[in-house]
Amino acid sequence: MIQNQQNGKQEKVKFLTLGCRLNQYETQAMRENLLGAGYSEVRAGEQANVFVINTCTVTSEADKESRYLIRKCQRENPEAKIVVTGCYAERDYKTLLETPGVTHVVLNRQKSDLANLLDSCTQLTFQDPSQPLRSKAEFVPLQISKFSGRTRAFLKVQDGCNHACSFCKVVLVRGKSRSRELQDILEEAVRLRDHGYREIVLTGVQLGAYGLDLERKLTLSDVIDAMAPIDGIERIRLSSIEPNDVTDFLIETMRNTPKMCHHLHIPVQSGSDIILRGMNRRYQSDYYDALIQKLNERLESFILTTDVMVGFPGETDKDFQATVDLLLKTHPFKLHIFPYSPREGTRAFPLKPVAKEIVEKRITVLSQLEEKLRREVALHYLDSVCDMIVEESNEKAWLEGRAHNYLPILIPRVSGIATGDLIQARVIGYEEHRLMGELVRKN
Ligand code: SF4
């Protein structure tokens, strides 16, 4: 029985997602919520009559892109329902309510009720009067069972952040840290396993704060210990985690759990202690350096990736050089390089930003440094044998995937090997940011 029809026709929905892994997870949850309510997702070339835009507000660029997508969808189908949700909607819903074409503004905590909201509210509104608005302090349980187009599945375990970095708008829209019940997490991991996902990526905003707010004070290690015994899940990976949240206990859990991936994305932001203080980050450069050394000592083949911000107000050449020096010491395989973006409502907003041309020069320096660091890290693995989960790829002649420690690997396509297979590959070279390999055997 098709529930959602407009003029006798089934509602066709198109999802557009900006931003982080959490947003991608939440789009999947909204997808399953609407498809479960009788909507169908448009295929290429089909016209949608419902657009769900899951926005981001981490930078002013993200705001611009959110507005651009709204206008584009409206142009694509002026009759359509335009549903705007996500972090930009959370902060700027008043503006959105006045934006021509926008029919629904849905807050992050309402994402789990999307189908009901679209059913019960036809006019310009952002709340279903019959449903009490959940408090921002509540963890809103979203559910997924698969992750479209991916071999690894993101699993949201936490939301919000207890920190207050002076440049960050995320904490203003996502609120304080709150955690998902452990049982709920495990049930979702089993659902994903049942749909063939062999790698689970635990995801949150301040992932390392998991469990601190629960009655039974838990930590990420409790999630890992409970998830590791699930047959069929081959790998557990952590998404981004703050330096101060990488405790000795967590490191030992990673060391003693064979399924744990020896890769961490630990944002450093800057190598200058003066700038780190200005950012209200909770560590200094020597702490970060010592942490990465410890991870290299305790975790075999450990790989670091990180975020670096360029041009935070007051950043001098000396500060920037301190960032370069710290990166040379800690050797990340990948850098996410962000130019500082003044965000209204943040403590850094009133401060005078660094001149654009200086920021651009520094971004060029870091991009070149990243090339060098990637090559050095990759060549370290020459002739070694790595495990790899084969991912979906458009490459006809090649199979691609990621090693346990997140290194991207490419091997010549071999018959009998399919997406999702766990294989062993010998590293024979490095090209275009990827390790080149050859098949050793299929696990
Ligand atoms: S740790 Fe800092 S940058 Fe990250 S979400 Fe929290 S406040 Fe924002």
Short mmCIF file of N, CA and C in Angstrom, two decimals, residues 248-364:
data_model
loop_
_atom_site.label_atom_id
_atom_site.label_comp_id
_atom_site.label_asym_id
_atom_site.label_seq_id
_atom_site.Cartn_x
_atom_site.Cartn_y
_atom_site.Cartn_z
N ASP A 248 45.02 6.75 27.69
CA ASP A 248 45.85 5.53 27.71
C ASP A 248 44.95 4.29 27.68
N PHE A 249 43.81 4.39 28.35
CA PHE A 249 42.89 3.25 28.41
C PHE A 249 42.38 2.91 27.01
N LEU A 250 42.01 3.97 26.25
CA LEU A 250 41.52 3.74 24.89
C LEU A 250 42.62 3.15 24.01
N ILE A 251 43.84 3.68 24.16
CA ILE A 251 44.96 3.17 23.36
C ILE A 251 45.18 1.68 23.64
N GLU A 252 45.09 1.28 24.92
CA GLU A 252 45.28 -0.14 25.26
C GLU A 252 44.12 -0.98 24.71
N THR A 253 42.92 -0.43 24.72
CA THR A 253 41.78 -1.15 24.13
C THR A 253 42.04 -1.38 22.64
N MET A 254 42.53 -0.33 21.95
CA MET A 254 42.80 -0.46 20.52
C MET A 254 43.90 -1.51 20.30
N ARG A 255 44.91 -1.50 21.19
CA ARG A 255 46.05 -2.42 21.05
C ARG A 255 45.60 -3.87 21.25
N ASN A 256 44.68 -4.08 22.18
CA ASN A 256 44.28 -5.45 22.54
C ASN A 256 43.06 -5.97 21.79
N THR A 257 42.54 -5.17 20.84
CA THR A 257 41.35 -5.59 20.08
C THR A 257 41.72 -5.73 18.60
N PRO A 258 41.97 -6.95 18.13
CA PRO A 258 42.45 -7.13 16.75
C PRO A 258 41.58 -6.45 15.69
N LYS A 259 40.27 -6.31 15.95
CA LYS A 259 39.39 -5.69 14.94
C LYS A 259 39.54 -4.17 14.89
N MET A 260 40.21 -3.59 15.90
CA MET A 260 40.32 -2.13 15.94
C MET A 260 41.32 -1.63 14.89
N CYS A 261 40.90 -0.66 14.08
CA CYS A 261 41.78 -0.12 13.04
C CYS A 261 42.80 0.82 13.67
N HIS A 262 44.05 0.63 13.28
CA HIS A 262 45.13 1.46 13.86
C HIS A 262 45.27 2.76 13.10
N HIS A 263 44.18 3.47 13.03
CA HIS A 263 44.15 4.79 12.38
C HIS A 263 43.29 5.70 13.24
N LEU A 264 43.80 6.93 13.47
CA LEU A 264 43.00 7.92 14.18
C LEU A 264 43.09 9.26 13.46
N HIS A 265 41.92 9.93 13.39
CA HIS A 265 41.90 11.30 12.86
C HIS A 265 41.84 12.21 14.08
N ILE A 266 42.98 12.85 14.38
CA ILE A 266 43.09 13.67 15.60
C ILE A 266 43.40 15.12 15.19
N PRO A 267 42.36 15.99 15.17
CA PRO A 267 42.59 17.38 14.74
C PRO A 267 43.66 18.06 15.61
N VAL A 268 44.64 18.66 15.00
CA VAL A 268 45.68 19.42 15.72
C VAL A 268 45.39 20.92 15.63
N GLN A 269 44.88 21.35 14.51
CA GLN A 269 44.51 22.74 14.24
C GLN A 269 45.71 23.68 14.11
N SER A 270 46.64 23.65 15.12
CA SER A 270 47.82 24.51 15.02
C SER A 270 48.97 23.89 15.80
N GLY A 271 50.21 24.32 15.50
CA GLY A 271 51.37 23.83 16.25
C GLY A 271 51.91 24.90 17.17
N SER A 272 51.25 26.06 17.13
CA SER A 272 51.70 27.19 17.97
C SER A 272 50.92 27.23 19.28
N ASP A 273 51.63 27.23 20.41
CA ASP A 273 50.94 27.23 21.71
C ASP A 273 50.13 28.51 21.91
N ILE A 274 50.62 29.62 21.36
CA ILE A 274 49.89 30.89 21.49
C ILE A 274 48.56 30.78 20.75
N ILE A 275 48.61 30.25 19.53
CA ILE A 275 47.38 30.12 18.74
C ILE A 275 46.44 29.09 19.36
N LEU A 276 47.00 27.99 19.87
CA LEU A 276 46.15 26.96 20.50
C LEU A 276 45.40 27.56 21.70
N ARG A 277 46.07 28.43 22.43
CA ARG A 277 45.39 29.11 23.55
C ARG A 277 44.28 30.01 23.00
N GLY A 278 44.61 30.76 21.93
CA GLY A 278 43.60 31.65 21.32
C GLY A 278 42.39 30.87 20.82
N MET A 279 42.64 29.66 20.40
CA MET A 279 41.54 28.81 19.88
C MET A 279 40.77 28.15 21.04
N ASN A 280 41.30 28.30 22.24
CA ASN A 280 40.73 27.61 23.42
C ASN A 280 40.77 26.10 23.25
N ARG A 281 41.86 25.62 22.61
CA ARG A 281 42.07 24.17 22.51
C ARG A 281 42.67 23.73 23.84
N ARG A 282 42.50 22.49 24.22
CA ARG A 282 42.83 22.06 25.59
C ARG A 282 44.17 21.34 25.68
N TYR A 283 45.09 21.65 24.81
CA TYR A 283 46.42 21.02 24.83
C TYR A 283 47.42 21.98 24.19
N GLN A 284 48.70 21.68 24.45
CA GLN A 284 49.76 22.45 23.83
C GLN A 284 50.49 21.52 22.85
N SER A 285 51.38 22.09 22.06
CA SER A 285 52.02 21.30 20.98
C SER A 285 52.80 20.11 21.53
N ASP A 286 53.48 20.26 22.65
CA ASP A 286 54.28 19.13 23.16
C ASP A 286 53.38 17.96 23.61
N TYR A 287 52.19 18.30 24.11
CA TYR A 287 51.24 17.24 24.50
C TYR A 287 50.84 16.45 23.27
N TYR A 288 50.52 17.19 22.18
CA TYR A 288 50.09 16.53 20.94
C TYR A 288 51.23 15.65 20.39
N ASP A 289 52.43 16.21 20.40
CA ASP A 289 53.60 15.48 19.90
C ASP A 289 53.81 14.18 20.69
N ALA A 290 53.73 14.30 22.01
CA ALA A 290 53.94 13.12 22.88
C ALA A 290 52.83 12.08 22.66
N LEU A 291 51.62 12.54 22.44
CA LEU A 291 50.49 11.61 22.20
C LEU A 291 50.74 10.79 20.94
N ILE A 292 51.17 11.45 19.87
CA ILE A 292 51.39 10.74 18.61
C ILE A 292 52.56 9.77 18.73
N GLN A 293 53.58 10.18 19.47
CA GLN A 293 54.71 9.25 19.71
C GLN A 293 54.21 8.00 20.42
N LYS A 294 53.38 8.21 21.45
CA LYS A 294 52.85 7.08 22.23
C LYS A 294 52.04 6.16 21.32
N LEU A 295 51.21 6.73 20.45
CA LEU A 295 50.39 5.92 19.54
C LEU A 295 51.27 5.11 18.59
N ASN A 296 52.36 5.72 18.10
CA ASN A 296 53.27 4.99 17.21
C ASN A 296 53.96 3.85 17.95
N GLU A 297 54.23 4.07 19.24
CA GLU A 297 54.90 3.02 20.03
C GLU A 297 53.92 1.89 20.36
N ARG A 298 52.68 2.24 20.71
CA ARG A 298 51.74 1.24 21.22
C ARG A 298 50.96 0.51 20.13
N LEU A 299 50.75 1.18 18.97
CA LEU A 299 49.92 0.58 17.92
C LEU A 299 50.74 0.31 16.66
N GLU A 300 50.83 -0.94 16.29
CA GLU A 300 51.62 -1.32 15.10
C GLU A 300 51.02 -0.68 13.85
N SER A 301 51.90 -0.16 12.97
CA SER A 301 51.47 0.45 11.70
C SER A 301 50.41 1.53 11.91
N PHE A 302 50.57 2.31 12.99
CA PHE A 302 49.58 3.37 13.27
C PHE A 302 49.65 4.46 12.21
N ILE A 303 48.47 4.91 11.75
CA ILE A 303 48.40 6.02 10.78
C ILE A 303 47.60 7.17 11.38
N LEU A 304 48.17 8.37 11.26
CA LEU A 304 47.50 9.58 11.75
C LEU A 304 46.99 10.39 10.57
N THR A 305 45.78 10.92 10.69
CA THR A 305 45.32 11.97 9.78
C THR A 305 44.85 13.10 10.68
N THR A 306 44.81 14.34 10.13
CA THR A 306 44.51 15.45 11.03
C THR A 306 43.88 16.65 10.32
N ASP A 307 43.35 17.58 11.11
CA ASP A 307 42.83 18.86 10.61
C ASP A 307 43.79 19.97 11.00
N VAL A 308 44.04 20.89 10.09
CA VAL A 308 44.89 22.05 10.39
C VAL A 308 44.16 23.31 9.96
N MET A 309 44.12 24.29 10.85
CA MET A 309 43.48 25.56 10.50
C MET A 309 44.57 26.59 10.19
N VAL A 310 44.37 27.30 9.09
CA VAL A 310 45.35 28.32 8.67
C VAL A 310 44.71 29.70 8.78
N GLY A 311 45.49 30.65 9.36
CA GLY A 311 44.99 32.02 9.37
C GLY A 311 44.10 32.39 10.54
N PHE A 312 44.22 31.61 11.65
CA PHE A 312 43.46 32.02 12.84
C PHE A 312 43.95 33.40 13.24
N PRO A 313 43.04 34.30 13.67
CA PRO A 313 43.46 35.68 13.98
C PRO A 313 44.72 35.74 14.85
N GLY A 314 45.67 36.54 14.40
CA GLY A 314 46.92 36.73 15.17
C GLY A 314 48.02 35.77 14.76
N GLU A 315 47.73 34.83 13.84
CA GLU A 315 48.75 33.84 13.44
C GLU A 315 49.90 34.52 12.68
N THR A 316 51.10 34.47 13.28
CA THR A 316 52.28 35.09 12.64
C THR A 316 53.03 34.04 11.84
N ASP A 317 54.06 34.48 11.11
CA ASP A 317 54.89 33.51 10.37
C ASP A 317 55.51 32.50 11.34
N LYS A 318 55.88 33.00 12.53
CA LYS A 318 56.51 32.13 13.55
C LYS A 318 55.50 31.08 14.01
N ASP A 319 54.24 31.49 14.22
CA ASP A 319 53.20 30.53 14.63
C ASP A 319 53.00 29.49 13.54
N PHE A 320 52.96 29.97 12.29
CA PHE A 320 52.73 29.04 11.19
C PHE A 320 53.89 28.05 11.07
N GLN A 321 55.11 28.55 11.27
CA GLN A 321 56.27 27.66 11.21
C GLN A 321 56.18 26.59 12.30
N ALA A 322 55.63 26.97 13.45
CA ALA A 322 55.46 25.99 14.55
C ALA A 322 54.49 24.88 14.13
N THR A 323 53.50 25.25 13.33
CA THR A 323 52.56 24.24 12.81
C THR A 323 53.28 23.29 11.85
N VAL A 324 54.07 23.87 10.95
CA VAL A 324 54.83 23.04 10.00
C VAL A 324 55.77 22.09 10.77
N ASP A 325 56.45 22.63 11.78
CA ASP A 325 57.40 21.80 12.57
C ASP A 325 56.68 20.64 13.26
N LEU A 326 55.50 20.92 13.81
CA LEU A 326 54.79 19.86 14.53
C LEU A 326 54.31 18.77 13.55
N LEU A 327 53.90 19.19 12.36
CA LEU A 327 53.46 18.21 11.35
C LEU A 327 54.64 17.35 10.88
N LEU A 328 55.83 18.00 10.76
CA LEU A 328 57.02 17.23 10.36
C LEU A 328 57.38 16.21 11.43
N LYS A 329 57.11 16.54 12.68
CA LYS A 329 57.42 15.62 13.80
C LYS A 329 56.39 14.50 13.88
N THR A 330 55.13 14.80 13.65
CA THR A 330 54.07 13.80 13.89
C THR A 330 53.67 13.03 12.63
N HIS A 331 54.07 13.48 11.45
CA HIS A 331 53.94 12.73 10.20
C HIS A 331 52.54 12.23 9.86
N PRO A 332 51.57 13.08 9.79
CA PRO A 332 50.26 12.60 9.37
C PRO A 332 50.28 12.18 7.90
N PHE A 333 49.41 11.21 7.55
CA PHE A 333 49.34 10.75 6.16
C PHE A 333 48.46 11.68 5.34
N LYS A 334 47.49 12.32 6.00
CA LYS A 334 46.58 13.22 5.28
C LYS A 334 46.27 14.44 6.14
N LEU A 335 46.24 15.59 5.49
CA LEU A 335 45.88 16.83 6.19
C LEU A 335 44.56 17.35 5.63
N HIS A 336 43.62 17.69 6.50
CA HIS A 336 42.46 18.47 6.06
C HIS A 336 42.82 19.90 6.40
N ILE A 337 43.03 20.70 5.37
CA ILE A 337 43.51 22.07 5.58
C ILE A 337 42.34 23.04 5.49
N PHE A 338 42.07 23.76 6.56
CA PHE A 338 40.94 24.70 6.57
C PHE A 338 41.43 26.13 6.74
N PRO A 339 41.04 27.06 5.87
CA PRO A 339 41.30 28.48 6.16
C PRO A 339 40.35 28.91 7.28
N TYR A 340 40.83 29.71 8.22
CA TYR A 340 39.95 30.18 9.30
C TYR A 340 38.73 30.86 8.71
N SER A 341 37.56 30.54 9.24
CA SER A 341 36.31 31.14 8.74
C SER A 341 35.60 31.81 9.90
N PRO A 342 35.52 33.17 9.92
CA PRO A 342 34.87 33.85 11.06
C PRO A 342 33.41 33.42 11.17
N ARG A 343 33.00 32.92 12.33
CA ARG A 343 31.63 32.46 12.50
C ARG A 343 30.91 33.31 13.54
N GLU A 344 29.82 33.91 13.12
CA GLU A 344 29.06 34.76 14.05
C GLU A 344 28.63 33.94 15.27
N GLY A 345 28.72 34.57 16.45
CA GLY A 345 28.32 33.85 17.67
C GLY A 345 29.48 33.16 18.35
N THR A 346 30.64 33.07 17.66
CA THR A 346 31.80 32.44 18.30
C THR A 346 32.68 33.51 18.94
N ARG A 347 33.49 33.09 19.93
CA ARG A 347 34.31 34.09 20.65
C ARG A 347 35.37 34.71 19.75
N ALA A 348 35.81 33.99 18.73
CA ALA A 348 36.88 34.53 17.87
C ALA A 348 36.32 35.49 16.82
N PHE A 349 35.00 35.51 16.65
CA PHE A 349 34.38 36.25 15.54
C PHE A 349 34.84 37.71 15.46
N PRO A 350 34.89 38.44 16.59
CA PRO A 350 35.26 39.86 16.49
C PRO A 350 36.74 40.10 16.15
N LEU A 351 37.57 39.05 16.22
CA LEU A 351 39.02 39.24 16.04
C LEU A 351 39.37 39.47 14.56
N LYS A 352 40.45 40.22 14.34
CA LYS A 352 40.85 40.58 12.98
C LYS A 352 41.50 39.38 12.29
N PRO A 353 40.91 38.86 11.20
CA PRO A 353 41.51 37.69 10.54
C PRO A 353 42.82 38.04 9.83
N VAL A 354 43.61 37.04 9.53
CA VAL A 354 44.86 37.21 8.79
C VAL A 354 44.53 37.53 7.33
N ALA A 355 45.36 38.34 6.69
CA ALA A 355 45.10 38.75 5.30
C ALA A 355 44.97 37.54 4.37
N LYS A 356 44.02 37.65 3.43
CA LYS A 356 43.67 36.54 2.54
C LYS A 356 44.89 35.98 1.79
N GLU A 357 45.73 36.90 1.25
CA GLU A 357 46.86 36.43 0.44
C GLU A 357 47.86 35.65 1.29
N ILE A 358 48.00 36.03 2.56
CA ILE A 358 48.91 35.29 3.45
C ILE A 358 48.33 33.89 3.71
N VAL A 359 47.01 33.85 3.94
CA VAL A 359 46.35 32.56 4.18
C VAL A 359 46.55 31.65 2.97
N GLU A 360 46.36 32.20 1.79
CA GLU A 360 46.51 31.38 0.58
C GLU A 360 47.95 30.85 0.45
N LYS A 361 48.92 31.70 0.76
CA LYS A 361 50.32 31.26 0.68
C LYS A 361 50.55 30.10 1.66
N ARG A 362 50.01 30.23 2.85
CA ARG A 362 50.24 29.19 3.87
C ARG A 362 49.53 27.89 3.47
N ILE A 363 48.36 28.01 2.83
CA ILE A 363 47.66 26.80 2.39
C ILE A 363 48.49 26.08 1.33
N THR A 364 49.13 26.86 0.45
CA THR A 364 50.00 26.25 -0.57
C THR A 364 51.16 25.52 0.08
#
